Amino acid sequence: MENHFKPSPEQEQIIYGEEKIKKVIACAGSGKTSILTASIVNILKEEKCLPSEILALTFTKNAALNMQTRISKELSFSTDSEVIDIFTFNSFGNQIIRENSYKFGLSKNFSLLNEAKSWQIIFEIFRNSDFEYLKAGKNIAQFTKRILESIWNIKNNLVSFDNLKTYLIEYESVLSGYKSKGLQKEELNKISYFNEICRMYAEYEKLKLLKNCIDYADQIFMPYRLFNESVAVKEKYQQKYKFIFVDEFQDTNNSQAYLLAKIFDPKRNSIMIVGDDDQGIYGFRGASVENIMDMGYFESELVSDSKPYFLTINFRSGEKIINFANNVISNNKERNIKIIKPEFSGKESEIFFFKTIDMREEAIIICEMIKKLREKGIMLKDIAILCRKKKFGEITRVLNKENIRYEFIGNKNLFYENEILFLLSWLKLINNIYDEESLMYLLKSSKYKISDRDIYFLKNRIEYGAETGENHKKEKSVPVRYLLGSLKKSDDNRFITKDTNEKIKSFLSEFEYYIKKSEQYNLSGIINLIFHHSGLYDEIKSGFGQNLKKKIKNIESLIRIASDFEQDNSNADFEAFVIYLKELARTEVEDPDSIEISGDNAVKIMSIHAAKGLEFKIVFLPMLRNKDYKPKLNSKAEFELPAYLRTDSRVWSEKASYSSQAKFRKKLKDKAREEERRIFYVAASRAEKLLVMSHPLFESYQGNPDQKSDELLEFVREGINDVCVPGNANHNTAAIKIKDDMEVLNNDSSKESINTLNKFSGLIADMQFKERQGRSGFQKPPVKKRSTALPDFTDKENAARLENKLLKDIFRLKGEGKKEVLKKDLSGQKETDVKTRFFTLTEILSYLTCPKLYELRYLINIPENTSRENTDFGTKIHKLIADMSMQLFKAGNAGEKGFTNNEYEILLKKYDQEILSIKNEKLRKTLSNLTESNVLDFREVSQIFLEELFYWKVGNVYIRCQIDRADIMNDGSLRIYDYKSGSQKSSSGDFYYKNQIKFYLIAASEYFKIPVEKAEGLILYLGSGDIDKSRLDLPAAHAQKAKIPRTVSDIILQNFDKKLVKDCTRCSYSSICK
C-alpha cells in the first residue's frame, strides 16, 4: 500500500489478525472502507487466495465501485480487482438466482419488479378478489402498501409456506402461553386477516412466476431457500469463497444475516463484518442492530470464538461536531459503549443553531447563509441540506428564486423536480378535484403566481360580527370548505384584485379543458397534452443549457413511466395510475443501489437516509421538530406478521412473557425512539467543518395567537451539553451560547433574522475551509522543499538528460514489478477460464497506434506533458457544441411548432453574427468553422444523441465508448460525428482518428441496431474546418472488429516492444522510449 495507506496500531491488528470471524465496530468517519480495502489487499499480497476467491458485500453500488477502485489503486494493477466478487447484498442474491434460475422455474432473462410494480400486482389482485376481512377503506394506496409490506415481512423473516400453514392450524396452542390477555387477543385478531393475506401472497407469487419476475425481497429469500433445500448448491458457494467481507452490517435485515451464515463454514471460510450499531437506521425496512451486536445467526460456539475490534477515531469531523454527536448517541441504551474521538485535539469545527417563525423564513435564512459561504470560497457541492421528512418545497422555492443551483439525491428525486411537480399536480387534481395541496401548488406556480395573501382570502371568508365602538363591525375569518368553490366565486370576493381574478379564470378554463380531455386520452397522452398546452413546453424550449436538458429528460422519464404502466396493465385507468404515481413518489424505501450523487457544483438536498455514507464540509439540518422524529408504531396490528413467526428482533420472541400491552408497546416505542436518535446522529456526523441546525416554530405562521408552535427536537438539547468537553471553558461557553439561541423568538422576526445572519457571519469569518488533510490511511505525501545544496540547473540540456535518466530508471523498475504481477495473474488462471475484461476505446486505440505508448501510459502510468489550456478548451468547446446542437435540433425538427426553412436559415445567421462578436480569436475561428461545415443542419434528422456513453461487448471484453454526436436520419440511416479541436493531423494522428471513427461506426450500429452499411462517420477538425468521411461494408467491419480481441490478447501477453509508427517526435514519451 505504498505511499497511500498507513494503518495505526489498532488498524494493523484488524488487518493482520487471523481470526475466523472478525467483528469491527467502526464509528462514523473512522475510515472503515480503508480497513476493508487494506485487509483484502493484504490477503492478495500474501497470496492467501486467488482474487476470485474473495466475496465483498456492501449496501450501495457506489460503495462497491469505491471499494474496487481503492483495491485497484493499492495493487497498482486493475485486473486483480476485476475478478473479486464485490456486490451489494441484493445484486449478490440476484446473481445466485440467475445462476440457478431453472431451479426456481424462471428463465435466465427474468426481470426485477420495483416496489411500485409489486404494489400494482397487489392492487390488481385485490381489485379482482373478494375478501371478508381485508378492506381498503378510503386510502387504497396505503392499504395496498401495507399488504405488500406484510408479504415482504414474511420473506424477510424467512417464513416458508409450510410454516404459515402450520401456524394457521396450531396458533391456539402457541398463544395459550401468553401472560397478557390483551396481547393474546391482539395476536388472535390477526388470524382472520393473516389467512386472507396468505391467500393474496400465494396469488402474488403465482402471478410473478407467470410474468417471469422476482421482487425486491426475493433477492435474499430465494437464495436462502435454495441453500436450505440443496446442500450441494450451498457447498458450491462455500467452496468458491475463502474470504468474505461485509460492510455496513448494522443495516442488514434478518434474511441477509441468515443468508450470510449459510455461506459461512469455519472449516472453509474466514469472515470480517464491519459496521456501527450507532448508525443502524433502516429498521423500517426490517434491518436490526441486533445483527451486529449479538450475531445470533451464527452458531454460539463460533460467536464466542470471534474477536470484536473497535475503531473510535473520527477522521472526518472537527472536535465540536464529534462532541455534539457523542452527547446525542450516548443516550441510547441498546449500543456498544464507546466514546468517539477526533483525529487530534482541537480539530476545528463549529455548530450554529437558529430559530425562525416558520419554514419559509427558515428557507430564506438558509439561502442567505449559503450566499455568505459562497462568498468565502465554498463550493456549492460541499454543502448539503438534510431533512428527516421529504419536505423540500420551501427550500427549493427560495433556492430557485435566488438562482442557487441544487441537486436532489435519492431514487425519488424525479418527483421533487419543479417541472414534474407541476405535471403531477395537474394529474392529481384531475383525478380528485378536492386535492387542495395540488391545487395550491398550481395556483402558486410560475404560470399563475397567485400570492399567499390572495390564497388566504380565497381560503377564508371574512364575515362581520357585532358592532364595536364608532359603528365599526368586528371582522372574523371563517375557513371555506372547498378552495375550488371559492375560486369559482372569486369575482364576488372584494379582497381579490382584478389581475388575480383574470389569472383564476384562465386557470379554471384550463382545468375544465383537461377534465374533458382526460376521458379521451391515454395516460402518456394526457401528460403530453398538459406538457404542451400548459406552456411548460414553450418555457423549456425558450431556454438554453444543461439544466434544460435535464428538465426534458425528466419529463421523458415521466411519460415513459406512464407508457410502462399501460403496457404492464391492460386495464389501466387514470385513477390507478395516479395512485401508482403517488406511491412511487411517497415510498420511504430508498433503494441504496439507485442512489447516485453527481460531481456537479450544486447544493445537495436529500433525506438523511440518502445521505448515509456521504460527507460534506457544511451540513444544514432544518425543520428540527419533535413531531418529525416521532416514532410511528403500526396502527394496524392485524397486518403484522404473527409474533411467533418473527425472528427479526428479540422483542417478538419475548412478547408472550410481557404482563401487559402497555409494557410491550413502551418497549417498541423505546426501540423506535432509539432508531430516530441514530438517524439524527447520522445526519449530524455527515458534517466535517460546520453543522447548522434550525427550528421553525410553525410550518406556516398565520398570525393567529392561538396557533400552537412545534416543539424543538429533544435530541438537539441532548447534544448541546455543558459538559461537552470537561474542563474546556471555550466549548462550554459555546454550548451555553447555543442554549441561549434556543429561547423563544422576539416578536419582531425580521430583526431576529438580521441578528441571526450577523452572528453567522461572525462565526464563519475566521474559519478555515481548505481541503482537509488526508485521513490516517490515505495521507497525502509530504511536499519536500528543494535543498539549497542542489545545483541550480541553467544548462537545459543537462537538466533534460538527468530527467530522462530518472524516468527511464522508474520505467525499468516499475515495468519489472508490473510484469511480475501480470505473471502471477496469468499463472493462477486456467486456459479454459473465460474472464470478462473492461477497456476504454482510448486504451485500445493507444495500443494499436503504438504498444509502447500503451505500456508507458496505462501500465506504468508515467504522466504526459499535456497542455492544460488545450484540454480545457477542448472540453468547453465540446459542451458548447452540444448545447448549440440541441437548440438547433429542436428548432429544425419540432413537429408542428418547428421552424420553416427560412426561419431556420435566419437562426443560423443569428449564430454567425453572435460568433463574429466573440473576442477570443481561437473560439471565434473554431465556431465559424463549425457553422460553415453544415453539420448543424438538423432538418433531415429524426433523433440526436449527444455525448452518448455506452459499453460495446466484443466477446468477453467490454469497451467503454463515448460518441460526441450520433444522428438517426429520417431515412433510418446513422451518422456519427467526432469533433477534434485542432487542425488536420499528421499521418500518425490520422491513423489513430480513422481507427477511432471505424470502431465508433461498428459499435454505434450495434448499439442503435442499424446495419453498419447504413452508417457514415465524420471527423470534423474544428481548427481548420476539414471533414474526413468514412464508411464500412460488412467484410471491412468484421476485419476492424477482429482487432479488438487480438489487441486484448497482445496486452495480456505483454507484447509491448514493437512500435507501429515511424515518427515519434509528437509523442510525449519519445525521449525515454528511444
mmCIF file of N, CA and C in Angstrom, residues 854-917:
data_model
loop_
_atom_site.group_PDB
_atom_site.id
_atom_site.type_symbol
_atom_site.label_atom_id
_atom_site.label_comp_id
_atom_site.label_asym_id
_atom_site.label_seq_id
_atom_site.Cartn_x
_atom_site.Cartn_y
_atom_site.Cartn_z
ATOM 1 N N TYR A 854 1.059 2.420 -25.076
ATOM 2 C CA TYR A 854 0.098 1.824 -24.118
ATOM 3 C C TYR A 854 0.804 1.474 -22.809
ATOM 4 N N GLU A 855 1.966 0.839 -22.928
ATOM 5 C CA GLU A 855 2.676 0.402 -21.725
ATOM 6 C C GLU A 855 3.055 1.593 -20.842
ATOM 7 N N LEU A 856 3.584 2.635 -21.456
ATOM 8 C CA LEU A 856 4.024 3.791 -20.683
ATOM 9 C C LEU A 856 2.850 4.554 -20.074
ATOM 10 N N ARG A 857 1.772 4.669 -20.858
ATOM 11 C CA ARG A 857 0.642 5.483 -20.404
ATOM 12 C C ARG A 857 -0.242 4.756 -19.392
ATOM 13 N N TYR A 858 -0.559 3.473 -19.665
ATOM 14 C CA TYR A 858 -1.572 2.786 -18.855
ATOM 15 C C TYR A 858 -1.015 1.778 -17.862
ATOM 16 N N LEU A 859 0.097 1.164 -18.194
ATOM 17 C CA LEU A 859 0.622 0.130 -17.303
ATOM 18 C C LEU A 859 1.563 0.731 -16.269
ATOM 19 N N ILE A 860 2.437 1.624 -16.752
ATOM 20 C CA ILE A 860 3.413 2.216 -15.835
ATOM 21 C C ILE A 860 2.925 3.567 -15.303
ATOM 22 N N ASN A 861 1.938 4.158 -15.990
ATOM 23 C CA ASN A 861 1.310 5.407 -15.532
ATOM 24 C C ASN A 861 2.286 6.576 -15.444
ATOM 25 N N ILE A 862 3.176 6.718 -16.416
ATOM 26 C CA ILE A 862 4.071 7.883 -16.437
ATOM 27 C C ILE A 862 3.273 9.081 -16.957
ATOM 28 N N PRO A 863 3.277 10.197 -16.213
ATOM 29 C CA PRO A 863 2.478 11.364 -16.624
ATOM 30 C C PRO A 863 2.945 11.913 -17.969
ATOM 31 N N GLU A 864 1.998 12.469 -18.721
ATOM 32 C CA GLU A 864 2.315 13.076 -20.019
ATOM 33 C C GLU A 864 2.378 14.586 -19.889
ATOM 34 N N ASN A 865 3.153 15.200 -20.787
ATOM 35 C CA ASN A 865 3.200 16.659 -20.844
ATOM 36 C C ASN A 865 2.064 17.140 -21.731
ATOM 37 N N THR A 866 0.905 17.400 -21.117
ATOM 38 C CA THR A 866 -0.240 17.876 -21.888
ATOM 39 C C THR A 866 -0.534 19.308 -21.520
ATOM 40 N N SER A 867 -1.069 20.044 -22.477
ATOM 41 C CA SER A 867 -1.406 21.447 -22.251
ATOM 42 C C SER A 867 -2.750 21.543 -21.548
ATOM 43 N N ARG A 868 -2.747 22.076 -20.331
ATOM 44 C CA ARG A 868 -3.990 22.257 -19.581
ATOM 45 C C ARG A 868 -4.936 23.189 -20.337
ATOM 46 N N GLU A 869 -4.335 24.196 -20.974
ATOM 47 C CA GLU A 869 -5.146 25.175 -21.704
ATOM 48 C C GLU A 869 -5.885 24.503 -22.859
ATOM 49 N N ASN A 870 -5.165 23.634 -23.611
ATOM 50 C CA ASN A 870 -5.798 22.948 -24.733
ATOM 51 C C ASN A 870 -6.880 21.984 -24.263
ATOM 52 N N THR A 871 -6.585 21.286 -23.157
ATOM 53 C CA THR A 871 -7.569 20.332 -22.622
ATOM 54 C C THR A 871 -8.840 21.051 -22.202
ATOM 55 N N ASP A 872 -8.680 22.170 -21.468
ATOM 56 C CA ASP A 872 -9.843 22.933 -21.018
ATOM 57 C C ASP A 872 -10.621 23.481 -22.212
ATOM 58 N N PHE A 873 -9.895 23.955 -23.233
ATOM 59 C CA PHE A 873 -10.552 24.499 -24.412
ATOM 60 C C PHE A 873 -11.368 23.412 -25.113
ATOM 61 N N GLY A 874 -10.769 22.222 -25.249
ATOM 62 C CA GLY A 874 -11.468 21.109 -25.887
ATOM 63 C C GLY A 874 -12.741 20.736 -25.154
ATOM 64 N N THR A 875 -12.665 20.701 -23.810
ATOM 65 C CA THR A 875 -13.837 20.354 -23.003
ATOM 66 C C THR A 875 -14.935 21.396 -23.176
ATOM 67 N N LYS A 876 -14.549 22.679 -23.112
ATOM 68 C CA LYS A 876 -15.534 23.753 -23.218
ATOM 69 C C LYS A 876 -16.192 23.762 -24.590
ATOM 70 N N ILE A 877 -15.394 23.577 -25.639
ATOM 71 C CA ILE A 877 -15.955 23.646 -26.990
ATOM 72 C C ILE A 877 -16.911 22.476 -27.244
ATOM 73 N N HIS A 878 -16.593 21.299 -26.700
ATOM 74 C CA HIS A 878 -17.493 20.158 -26.852
ATOM 75 C C HIS A 878 -18.831 20.427 -26.171
ATOM 76 N N LYS A 879 -18.792 21.029 -24.982
ATOM 77 C CA LYS A 879 -20.026 21.331 -24.253
ATOM 78 C C LYS A 879 -20.845 22.375 -25.001
ATOM 79 N N LEU A 880 -20.176 23.394 -25.525
ATOM 80 C CA LEU A 880 -20.858 24.449 -26.259
ATOM 81 C C LEU A 880 -21.523 23.895 -27.518
ATOM 82 N N ILE A 881 -20.819 23.022 -28.223
ATOM 83 C CA ILE A 881 -21.385 22.418 -29.437
ATOM 84 C C ILE A 881 -22.613 21.576 -29.080
ATOM 85 N N ALA A 882 -22.536 20.849 -27.986
ATOM 86 C CA ALA A 882 -23.669 20.014 -27.561
ATOM 87 C C ALA A 882 -24.894 20.885 -27.286
ATOM 88 N N ASP A 883 -24.701 22.015 -26.589
ATOM 89 C CA ASP A 883 -25.821 22.914 -26.291
ATOM 90 C C ASP A 883 -26.398 23.524 -27.565
ATOM 91 N N MET A 884 -25.528 23.973 -28.478
ATOM 92 C CA MET A 884 -25.982 24.550 -29.744
ATOM 93 C C MET A 884 -26.749 23.509 -30.560
ATOM 94 N N SER A 885 -26.229 22.290 -30.584
ATOM 95 C CA SER A 885 -26.843 21.222 -31.371
ATOM 96 C C SER A 885 -28.253 20.920 -30.894
ATOM 97 N N MET A 886 -28.424 20.869 -29.564
ATOM 98 C CA MET A 886 -29.739 20.558 -29.032
ATOM 99 C C MET A 886 -30.744 21.652 -29.377
ATOM 100 N N GLN A 887 -30.328 22.924 -29.264
ATOM 101 C CA GLN A 887 -31.247 24.017 -29.556
ATOM 102 C C GLN A 887 -31.619 24.033 -31.041
ATOM 103 N N LEU A 888 -30.643 23.838 -31.902
ATOM 104 C CA LEU A 888 -30.910 23.852 -33.341
ATOM 105 C C LEU A 888 -31.731 22.646 -33.767
ATOM 106 N N PHE A 889 -31.492 21.503 -33.121
ATOM 107 C CA PHE A 889 -32.278 20.315 -33.449
ATOM 108 C C PHE A 889 -33.746 20.542 -33.108
ATOM 109 N N LYS A 890 -33.991 21.124 -31.924
ATOM 110 C CA LYS A 890 -35.380 21.402 -31.530
ATOM 111 C C LYS A 890 -36.031 22.365 -32.511
ATOM 112 N N ALA A 891 -35.253 23.356 -32.945
ATOM 113 C CA ALA A 891 -35.795 24.348 -33.868
ATOM 114 C C ALA A 891 -36.090 23.734 -35.232
ATOM 115 N N GLY A 892 -35.213 22.876 -35.716
ATOM 116 C CA GLY A 892 -35.359 22.316 -37.055
ATOM 117 C C GLY A 892 -36.256 21.114 -37.126
ATOM 118 N N ASN A 893 -36.541 20.508 -35.986
ATOM 119 C CA ASN A 893 -37.289 19.243 -36.029
ATOM 120 C C ASN A 893 -38.187 19.136 -34.805
ATOM 121 N N ALA A 894 -39.180 20.017 -34.715
ATOM 122 C CA ALA A 894 -40.043 20.032 -33.536
ATOM 123 C C ALA A 894 -41.518 19.927 -33.910
ATOM 124 N N GLY A 895 -41.809 19.126 -34.936
ATOM 125 C CA GLY A 895 -43.204 18.868 -35.283
ATOM 126 C C GLY A 895 -43.902 20.116 -35.765
ATOM 127 N N GLU A 896 -45.136 20.304 -35.305
ATOM 128 C CA GLU A 896 -45.941 21.428 -35.763
ATOM 129 C C GLU A 896 -45.349 22.767 -35.355
ATOM 130 N N LYS A 897 -44.610 22.763 -34.240
ATOM 131 C CA LYS A 897 -44.050 24.026 -33.751
ATOM 132 C C LYS A 897 -42.629 24.257 -34.278
ATOM 133 N N GLY A 898 -42.198 23.441 -35.248
ATOM 134 C CA GLY A 898 -40.846 23.584 -35.774
ATOM 135 C C GLY A 898 -40.688 24.823 -36.643
ATOM 136 N N PHE A 899 -39.446 25.157 -36.993
ATOM 137 C CA PHE A 899 -39.170 26.345 -37.793
ATOM 138 C C PHE A 899 -39.358 26.019 -39.281
ATOM 139 N N THR A 900 -39.746 27.003 -40.051
ATOM 140 C CA THR A 900 -39.724 26.860 -41.504
ATOM 141 C C THR A 900 -38.265 26.931 -41.962
ATOM 142 N N ASN A 901 -38.025 26.556 -43.243
ATOM 143 C CA ASN A 901 -36.658 26.617 -43.781
ATOM 144 C C ASN A 901 -36.089 28.020 -43.670
ATOM 145 N N ASN A 902 -36.927 29.000 -43.962
ATOM 146 C CA ASN A 902 -36.475 30.393 -43.916
ATOM 147 C C ASN A 902 -36.105 30.799 -42.487
ATOM 148 N N GLU A 903 -36.980 30.426 -41.523
ATOM 149 C CA GLU A 903 -36.705 30.750 -40.118
ATOM 150 C C GLU A 903 -35.434 30.052 -39.636
ATOM 151 N N TYR A 904 -35.240 28.841 -40.140
ATOM 152 C CA TYR A 904 -34.056 28.080 -39.731
ATOM 153 C C TYR A 904 -32.782 28.756 -40.234
ATOM 154 N N GLU A 905 -32.826 29.218 -41.487
ATOM 155 C CA GLU A 905 -31.665 29.929 -42.043
ATOM 156 C C GLU A 905 -31.392 31.209 -41.257
ATOM 157 N N ILE A 906 -32.460 31.877 -40.827
ATOM 158 C CA ILE A 906 -32.304 33.117 -40.039
ATOM 159 C C ILE A 906 -31.621 32.797 -38.707
ATOM 160 N N LEU A 907 -32.027 31.664 -38.093
ATOM 161 C CA LEU A 907 -31.424 31.270 -36.813
ATOM 162 C C LEU A 907 -29.930 30.990 -36.979
ATOM 163 N N LEU A 908 -29.561 30.316 -38.092
ATOM 164 C CA LEU A 908 -28.144 30.041 -38.346
ATOM 165 C C LEU A 908 -27.361 31.340 -38.555
ATOM 166 N N LYS A 909 -27.977 32.278 -39.266
ATOM 167 C CA LYS A 909 -27.311 33.566 -39.483
ATOM 168 C C LYS A 909 -27.132 34.313 -38.160
ATOM 169 N N LYS A 910 -28.147 34.166 -37.282
ATOM 170 C CA LYS A 910 -28.056 34.795 -35.954
ATOM 171 C C LYS A 910 -26.843 34.251 -35.194
ATOM 172 N N TYR A 911 -26.647 32.928 -35.303
ATOM 173 C CA TYR A 911 -25.473 32.331 -34.667
ATOM 174 C C TYR A 911 -24.184 32.906 -35.268
ATOM 175 N N ASP A 912 -24.162 33.009 -36.611
ATOM 176 C CA ASP A 912 -22.970 33.543 -37.289
ATOM 177 C C ASP A 912 -22.645 34.958 -36.785
ATOM 178 N N GLN A 913 -23.685 35.799 -36.631
ATOM 179 C CA GLN A 913 -23.468 37.170 -36.157
ATOM 180 C C GLN A 913 -22.930 37.188 -34.730
ATOM 181 N N GLU A 914 -23.505 36.292 -33.875
ATOM 182 C CA GLU A 914 -23.041 36.230 -32.486
ATOM 183 C C GLU A 914 -21.583 35.758 -32.419
ATOM 184 N N ILE A 915 -21.233 34.815 -33.298
ATOM 185 C CA ILE A 915 -19.868 34.286 -33.323
ATOM 186 C C ILE A 915 -18.864 35.365 -33.706
ATOM 187 N N LEU A 916 -19.257 36.235 -34.667
ATOM 188 C CA LEU A 916 -18.354 37.304 -35.114
ATOM 189 C C LEU A 916 -18.017 38.289 -33.993
ATOM 190 N N SER A 917 -18.912 38.375 -32.989
ATOM 191 C CA SER A 917 -18.685 39.323 -31.888
ATOM 192 C C SER A 917 -17.808 38.747 -30.774
#
